[in-house]
Short mmCIF file of C-alpha atoms and ligand atoms in Angstrom, two decimals:
data_model
loop_
_atom_site.label_atom_id
_atom_site.label_comp_id
_atom_site.label_asym_id
_atom_site.label_seq_id
_atom_site.Cartn_x
_atom_site.Cartn_y
_atom_site.Cartn_z
CA MET A 1 -21.82 126.82 99.31
CA ASP A 2 -20.25 125.86 102.68
CA ILE A 3 -23.16 124.75 105.14
CA LEU A 4 -21.70 127.15 107.83
CA ASP A 5 -21.86 130.15 105.34
CA ARG A 6 -25.48 129.19 104.54
CA LEU A 7 -26.78 128.66 107.99
CA THR A 8 -24.75 130.74 110.33
CA ASN A 9 -21.95 133.27 110.53
CA ARG A 10 -18.81 131.10 109.71
CA GLU A 11 -16.29 134.02 110.27
CA VAL A 12 -17.62 134.73 113.82
CA LEU A 13 -17.66 131.13 114.40
CA GLU A 14 -14.08 130.67 113.30
CA ASN A 15 -13.06 133.64 115.31
CA ARG A 16 -14.60 132.29 118.41
CA LEU A 17 -13.18 129.02 117.95
CA ALA A 18 -9.67 130.46 117.31
CA LYS A 19 -9.76 132.21 120.69
CA LYS A 20 -10.67 128.92 122.44
CA THR A 21 -7.36 127.31 121.80
CA PRO A 22 -6.51 124.24 123.75
CA ALA A 23 -3.59 124.45 126.32
CA VAL A 24 -0.47 123.28 124.95
CA VAL A 25 2.29 122.72 127.49
CA ILE A 26 5.62 122.30 125.65
CA ASP A 27 9.07 121.44 127.34
CA ALA A 28 10.85 124.62 127.21
CA GLY A 29 14.07 122.99 128.12
CA LYS A 30 13.78 120.64 125.42
CA LEU A 31 13.03 123.30 122.64
CA ALA A 32 15.92 125.48 123.97
CA ALA A 33 18.33 122.45 123.71
CA ASP A 34 16.98 121.78 120.22
CA LEU A 35 17.51 125.49 119.17
CA LYS A 36 20.97 125.75 121.07
CA SER A 37 22.23 122.75 119.25
CA LYS A 38 21.61 124.32 115.83
CA VAL A 39 21.89 128.15 116.63
CA ILE A 40 25.53 128.55 117.81
CA GLY A 41 26.55 131.39 120.21
CA GLN A 42 22.96 132.54 121.02
CA ASP A 43 22.26 130.36 124.03
CA SER A 44 20.35 133.13 126.16
CA VAL A 45 18.19 134.08 123.23
CA CYS A 46 17.24 130.47 122.66
CA ASP A 47 16.47 129.89 126.36
CA ASP A 48 14.54 133.17 126.47
CA ILE A 49 12.50 132.49 123.39
CA ALA A 50 11.76 128.93 124.36
CA ALA A 51 10.46 130.25 128.00
CA GLN A 52 8.30 132.69 126.42
CA ILE A 53 6.84 130.44 123.83
CA ARG A 54 5.93 127.88 126.54
CA ARG A 55 4.17 130.69 128.69
CA ARG A 56 2.25 131.71 125.72
CA LEU A 57 1.11 128.74 124.39
CA ALA A 58 -0.28 127.40 127.65
CA LEU A 59 -2.78 130.02 127.73
CA THR A 60 -6.41 129.00 126.63
CA GLN A 61 -8.04 132.38 126.03
CA ARG A 62 -6.14 134.42 123.49
CA ASP A 63 -7.11 137.50 121.47
CA LYS A 64 -3.82 138.19 120.12
CA PRO A 65 -0.89 136.26 118.33
CA VAL A 66 1.14 133.73 120.45
CA GLY A 67 3.90 136.17 120.34
CA VAL A 68 5.39 139.20 118.49
CA PHE A 69 9.00 138.98 118.76
CA MET A 70 11.63 141.34 117.45
CA LEU A 71 15.12 139.49 116.78
CA ALA A 72 17.74 142.16 116.68
CA GLY A 73 21.44 142.09 115.96
CA PRO A 74 24.44 142.36 113.69
CA PRO A 75 24.07 140.62 110.03
CA GLY A 76 24.84 136.98 109.86
CA THR A 77 24.44 136.10 113.54
CA GLY A 78 21.48 133.64 112.99
CA LYS A 79 18.28 135.88 113.30
CA THR A 80 16.67 134.47 110.06
CA TYR A 81 18.13 130.94 110.84
CA LEU A 82 16.68 130.90 114.26
CA GLY A 83 13.25 131.62 112.65
CA LYS A 84 13.58 128.57 110.41
CA ARG A 85 14.78 126.27 113.24
CA LEU A 86 12.00 127.58 115.57
CA ALA A 87 9.56 126.52 113.00
CA SER A 88 11.10 123.10 112.57
CA ALA A 89 11.34 122.53 116.26
CA LEU A 90 7.62 123.37 116.79
CA GLN A 91 6.70 121.48 113.57
CA ARG A 92 4.96 124.63 112.17
CA LYS A 93 4.71 126.13 108.74
CA LEU A 94 7.08 128.98 108.20
CA LEU A 95 5.58 131.85 106.37
CA HIS A 96 8.79 133.91 105.37
CA PHE A 97 8.61 137.34 103.92
CA ASP A 98 11.44 139.60 102.71
CA MET A 99 10.23 142.98 104.01
CA THR A 100 12.58 144.90 101.67
CA GLN A 101 10.19 144.09 98.93
CA TYR A 102 7.54 146.26 100.92
CA SER A 103 9.60 149.63 100.88
CA ALA A 104 7.52 151.58 98.09
CA GLY A 105 4.60 152.59 100.50
CA ALA A 106 1.17 151.21 101.76
CA HIS A 107 0.27 149.84 98.22
CA SER A 108 3.18 147.50 97.95
CA ALA A 109 1.36 145.73 100.87
CA THR A 110 -1.29 144.33 98.41
CA GLN A 111 0.89 141.31 97.81
CA LEU A 112 0.61 140.45 101.48
CA PHE A 113 -2.99 141.54 102.28
CA GLY A 114 -4.65 141.07 98.93
CA ALA A 115 -6.02 143.65 96.47
CA ALA A 116 -9.18 145.51 96.55
CA LYS A 117 -12.04 144.31 94.22
CA GLY A 118 -11.42 145.48 90.72
CA TYR A 119 -7.88 145.82 91.02
CA VAL A 120 -5.19 143.66 89.66
CA GLY A 121 -4.61 140.58 91.95
CA SER A 122 -8.12 140.88 93.53
CA ASP A 123 -8.91 137.24 92.23
CA SER A 124 -6.60 135.54 94.72
CA TYR A 125 -5.84 136.07 98.48
CA GLY A 126 -2.52 138.04 99.46
CA LYS A 127 0.47 135.88 100.56
CA LEU A 128 -0.13 136.48 104.31
CA THR A 129 -3.91 136.47 104.47
CA GLY A 130 -3.96 133.44 102.09
CA GLY A 131 -1.11 131.77 104.35
CA LEU A 132 -2.83 132.32 107.73
CA ARG A 133 -6.15 131.31 106.23
CA ASP A 134 -4.71 127.92 105.34
CA THR A 135 -2.36 127.48 108.29
CA PRO A 136 -3.49 129.76 111.20
CA ASN A 137 -0.66 128.46 113.54
CA ALA A 138 2.19 129.28 111.07
CA ILE A 139 5.24 131.04 112.11
CA VAL A 140 5.32 134.46 110.30
CA LEU A 141 8.74 135.74 109.67
CA LEU A 142 8.93 139.29 108.85
CA ASP A 143 12.76 139.65 107.72
CA GLU A 144 14.57 142.87 107.77
CA ILE A 145 11.22 144.59 108.98
CA GLU A 146 12.92 148.20 109.03
CA LYS A 147 13.26 148.11 105.38
CA ALA A 148 9.63 147.95 105.03
CA HIS A 149 7.58 151.32 104.49
CA PRO A 150 6.25 152.64 107.95
CA GLU A 151 2.65 152.45 106.42
CA VAL A 152 3.28 148.65 105.82
CA HIS A 153 4.36 148.35 109.45
CA LYS A 154 0.85 149.85 110.45
CA LYS A 155 -0.87 147.40 108.25
CA PHE A 156 0.33 144.80 110.82
CA LEU A 157 -1.33 146.58 113.85
CA THR A 158 -4.59 144.76 113.78
CA ALA A 159 -2.84 141.65 113.51
CA TRP A 160 -0.91 142.19 116.68
CA ASN A 161 -3.62 144.13 118.56
CA ASP A 162 -6.79 142.76 117.44
CA GLY A 163 -6.09 139.13 116.46
CA PHE A 164 -6.97 139.32 112.89
CA ILE A 165 -6.12 140.71 109.40
CA THR A 166 -8.35 141.61 106.67
CA GLU A 167 -8.10 140.27 103.28
CA ALA A 168 -8.73 143.27 100.80
CA SER A 169 -10.47 141.44 98.03
CA ASP A 170 -13.45 140.14 99.90
CA GLY A 171 -13.10 141.83 103.32
CA SER A 172 -12.84 138.61 105.34
CA GLN A 173 -11.13 138.67 108.60
CA ILE A 174 -8.40 136.02 109.05
CA SER A 175 -7.37 135.16 112.81
CA THR A 176 -3.77 135.61 113.95
CA ASN A 177 -4.45 134.25 117.40
CA GLN A 178 -2.44 131.06 116.83
CA ALA A 179 0.24 132.46 114.89
CA ILE A 180 3.88 133.50 116.00
CA PHE A 181 5.31 136.71 114.45
CA LEU A 182 8.97 136.91 114.37
CA LEU A 183 10.40 140.43 113.08
CA THR A 184 14.15 140.56 112.33
CA THR A 185 16.12 143.74 112.01
CA ASN A 186 19.71 145.09 111.93
CA ALA A 187 18.54 148.64 113.38
CA ALA A 188 20.39 150.01 116.21
CA THR A 189 22.50 146.96 116.68
CA ASP A 190 25.33 148.66 118.78
CA THR A 191 23.04 150.45 121.04
CA LEU A 192 20.99 147.26 121.83
CA GLN A 193 24.17 145.38 122.40
CA THR A 194 25.43 147.86 124.99
CA LEU A 195 21.96 147.90 126.45
CA SER A 196 21.56 144.25 126.77
CA ILE A 197 24.94 143.97 128.56
CA THR A 198 24.22 147.00 130.90
CA TYR A 199 20.58 145.87 131.87
CA THR A 200 21.14 142.10 132.01
CA ASN A 201 19.47 141.85 135.34
CA ASN A 202 16.86 144.65 134.93
CA PRO A 203 14.57 143.47 132.33
CA ASP A 204 12.07 146.53 132.67
CA GLU A 205 14.82 149.02 131.94
CA LEU A 206 16.28 146.92 129.14
CA ARG A 207 12.73 146.90 127.49
CA ARG A 208 12.18 150.57 127.90
CA SER A 209 15.78 151.58 126.65
CA SER A 210 15.66 149.01 123.68
CA VAL A 211 12.33 150.44 122.67
CA GLN A 212 13.68 153.90 122.84
CA ALA A 213 16.82 153.02 120.72
CA LEU A 214 14.38 151.38 118.05
CA ARG A 215 12.31 154.49 118.08
CA GLU A 216 15.30 156.61 117.24
CA ALA A 217 15.87 153.99 114.39
CA ARG A 218 12.59 155.32 113.22
CA PHE A 219 10.27 152.55 114.20
CA ALA A 220 6.53 153.98 114.98
CA PRO A 221 5.79 154.01 118.68
CA GLU A 222 2.71 152.10 118.05
CA VAL A 223 4.56 149.35 116.42
CA LEU A 224 7.19 149.22 119.16
CA ASN A 225 4.52 149.26 121.89
CA ARG A 226 3.21 145.96 120.51
CA LEU A 227 6.35 143.96 120.67
CA ASP A 228 6.06 141.43 123.22
CA ARG A 229 9.78 140.99 123.61
CA ILE A 230 13.08 142.14 121.92
CA PHE A 231 15.80 139.79 121.52
CA VAL A 232 19.47 140.72 121.12
CA PHE A 233 21.82 138.56 119.18
CA LYS A 234 25.61 138.54 119.88
CA PRO A 235 28.31 138.94 117.38
CA LEU A 236 29.80 135.63 116.78
CA SER A 237 33.46 135.03 118.15
CA GLY A 238 36.19 132.47 118.76
CA LEU A 239 35.05 129.01 118.63
CA ASP A 240 31.63 129.82 117.86
CA VAL A 241 32.97 131.11 114.43
CA ALA A 242 34.73 127.60 113.97
CA ARG A 243 31.50 125.89 114.98
CA VAL A 244 29.25 127.58 112.33
CA THR A 245 32.13 127.23 109.94
CA ALA A 246 32.21 123.59 110.51
CA LEU A 247 28.31 123.27 110.25
CA GLU A 248 28.51 125.06 107.09
CA ILE A 249 31.39 122.92 105.74
CA GLU A 250 29.18 119.84 106.64
CA ALA A 251 26.20 121.31 104.76
CA MET A 252 28.12 122.09 101.86
CA VAL A 253 29.60 118.56 101.65
CA ASN A 254 26.02 117.05 102.15
CA GLY A 255 24.80 119.33 99.53
CA TYR A 256 27.14 117.66 96.96
CA GLY A 257 25.88 114.16 97.84
CA LEU A 258 28.76 113.25 99.84
CA ASN A 259 29.45 112.80 103.71
CA ILE A 260 32.19 113.78 105.68
CA SER A 261 34.15 111.34 107.94
CA ILE A 262 34.43 111.71 111.53
CA GLY A 263 37.49 114.02 112.47
CA GLY A 264 37.64 114.80 108.53
CA VAL A 265 38.11 118.46 108.63
CA ALA A 266 41.84 119.38 108.97
CA VAL A 267 42.20 122.26 111.42
CA ASP A 268 44.40 124.06 108.78
CA VAL A 269 41.22 124.05 106.67
CA LEU A 270 39.07 125.76 109.41
CA LEU A 271 41.83 128.13 110.42
CA ASP A 272 42.19 129.22 106.82
CA LEU A 273 38.39 129.90 106.30
CA MET A 274 38.35 131.66 109.76
CA GLU A 275 41.43 133.94 108.70
CA ARG A 276 39.63 134.88 105.55
CA GLN A 277 36.56 135.94 107.22
CA GLU A 278 38.69 137.91 109.77
CA LYS A 279 40.29 139.84 106.72
CA LEU A 280 36.87 140.84 105.66
CA GLY A 281 36.47 142.91 108.96
CA ALA A 282 33.65 143.40 111.37
CA SER A 283 31.05 143.82 108.75
CA ALA A 284 31.48 140.29 107.35
CA SER A 285 28.52 138.00 107.84
CA ALA A 286 27.94 134.29 107.73
CA ARG A 287 26.91 134.81 104.08
CA ASP A 288 30.51 135.86 103.22
CA LEU A 289 31.56 132.88 105.10
CA VAL A 290 29.42 130.41 102.96
CA ARG A 291 30.74 132.20 99.76
CA SER A 292 34.44 131.53 101.07
CA ILE A 293 33.69 127.90 101.54
CA GLU A 294 32.14 127.44 98.44
CA ASP A 295 35.15 129.06 96.70
CA THR A 296 37.61 126.81 98.54
CA ILE A 297 35.92 123.51 98.66
CA ALA A 298 33.44 123.12 96.01
CA ASP A 299 35.42 122.17 93.09
CA THR A 300 37.44 119.39 94.82
CA LEU A 301 34.04 118.02 96.12
CA ILE A 302 32.75 117.77 92.67
CA THR A 303 35.88 116.05 91.54
CA ALA A 304 35.54 113.45 94.26
CA LYS A 305 31.74 113.06 93.61
CA LEU A 306 32.63 112.43 89.86
CA GLN A 307 35.14 109.84 90.94
CA GLY A 308 32.41 107.87 92.56
CA HIS A 309 33.44 108.61 96.37
CA THR A 310 30.82 108.74 98.98
CA MET A 311 32.72 109.80 102.11
CA VAL A 312 35.58 112.33 102.17
CA GLU A 313 38.06 114.02 104.58
CA LEU A 314 39.29 117.70 103.88
CA VAL A 315 42.99 118.12 104.02
CA TRP A 316 45.35 120.99 103.54
CA GLU A 317 47.57 120.41 100.57
CA SER A 318 50.11 122.93 99.26
CA GLY A 319 48.05 125.84 100.28
CA ALA A 320 44.63 124.68 99.21
CA VAL A 321 42.01 122.39 100.32
CA ALA A 322 41.69 118.74 98.88
CA ALA A 323 38.65 116.27 99.37
CA ARG A 324 40.35 112.92 99.88
CA PRO A 325 38.16 109.65 99.66
CA VAL A 326 37.78 107.90 102.89
CA SER A 327 36.42 104.22 102.76
CA SER A 328 33.91 103.19 105.12
CA SER A 329 36.33 100.57 106.73
CA GLU A 330 38.92 103.53 107.26
CA GLU A 331 36.06 105.72 108.66
CA SER A 332 35.08 103.18 111.35
CA ILE A 333 38.82 102.72 112.24
CA THR A 334 39.18 106.39 112.64
CA ALA A 335 36.06 106.73 114.59
CA SER A 336 37.01 104.00 117.02
CA SER A 337 40.70 105.27 117.37
CA GLN A 338 39.17 108.73 117.99
CA LYS A 339 37.04 107.32 120.76
CA THR A 340 39.99 105.59 122.40
CA GLN A 341 42.08 108.70 122.35
CA ALA A 342 39.17 110.60 123.91
CA ASN A 343 38.74 107.95 126.65
CA VAL A 344 42.44 108.32 127.41
CA ARG A 345 42.30 112.05 127.81
CA THR A 346 39.33 111.89 130.21
N1 ATP B 1 24.49 131.71 115.34
C1 ATP B 1 24.61 130.69 113.99
N2 ATP B 1 24.49 129.42 114.39
C2 ATP B 1 24.51 128.66 113.18
N3 ATP B 1 24.44 129.03 111.76
C3 ATP B 1 24.54 130.35 111.76
C4 ATP B 1 24.51 131.29 112.82
N4 ATP B 1 24.43 132.47 112.43
C5 ATP B 1 24.57 132.46 110.97
N5 ATP B 1 24.56 131.05 110.64
C6 ATP B 1 24.56 130.49 109.20
O1 ATP B 1 24.64 131.49 108.38
C7 ATP B 1 23.67 131.57 107.39
C8 ATP B 1 23.19 133.21 107.33
O2 ATP B 1 22.51 133.65 108.65
P1 ATP B 1 21.25 134.35 108.87
O3 ATP B 1 20.69 134.53 107.60
O4 ATP B 1 20.40 133.67 110.07
O5 ATP B 1 21.87 135.80 109.48
P2 ATP B 1 20.90 137.05 109.96
O6 ATP B 1 21.30 137.27 111.44
O7 ATP B 1 19.58 136.90 109.54
O8 ATP B 1 21.58 138.20 109.11
P3 ATP B 1 21.08 139.27 108.31
O9 ATP B 1 20.87 140.56 109.33
O10 ATP B 1 22.20 139.92 107.38
O11 ATP B 1 19.84 138.99 107.62
C9 ATP B 1 22.60 130.81 108.30
O12 ATP B 1 21.78 130.16 107.10
C10 ATP B 1 23.23 129.85 108.72
O13 ATP B 1 23.72 128.82 108.00
MG1 MG B 2 18.20 137.71 108.04
#
């Protein structure tokens, strides 16, 4: 038995220690820049969330989570992606939950909070209680929160209001004071978008009317009252779609164990993918984009890989994309000639 369990009340001690977190002052500008370099087209969200986190991490006395933030906006605009990038920028563990799995009712939450003694699953901790016990400062990403049952939402209220959650199997209280909760949603997207433009300079009114819009989308008032901030993501447009496309192409090329040369994506390749995306209409998401990229370039990449190449460029040939090998010497010539051209232009 742990000496603290034997000689004192370990739980109370842990809770008291968790409240006395040392002040951490982070560089909000650096965090925002880091996020903006990865999450395209959402600069104001990145600036805003970095500033919020800086203020909250600097508090030494805390009896609630560092933050409970709602990320709202259209599908495929980077909400889930921002959660992942934030965890990596802050070097915190990400506990990622797909909340569509908890739509059946309060009982579906046993996976998160554990099962009461005598019930199936009561021999181990829930995924959330166990996760926060092991990593109290995790980022908890509750993805598509509107899909979870309202009773499941309510089970989070002590986490956000009182700074702890209770593990059902043994009744122990797990602190949430060091955690950051990110909730993502597609609910009320259009209304929130309009409000964020209308009340850009009136944060109080923006908050009031955003809460109202989410309430109409059937979020319970006690859940909405507990949100520290609602961040509204913008639909991606113009060059930002091209930037996300280029990032996805690079990720896929790397995924097949290849590198892409500098200047190695022909404009026609990008334009073709962007046109496909446009044809899918306003509801098309970045996931559709990833599918299109896979359909268009995966086979030619596999061929290049099988032929033993390591560096490729993607060219447009007879109405299709082809991966052409680039030798490292060609690559450095291309890079230096591009640099020269850039210098001439400036
Ligand atoms: N703003 C963005 N910047 C960079 N990449 C993005 C951006 N938006 C989407 N992506 C890419 O598209 C993928 C899917 O985006 P993501 O899952 O973050 O969308 P979402 O906003 O959570 O959508 P949904 O509401 O449908 O869950 C990401 O993994 C990322 O690769
Ligand atoms: Mg998502």
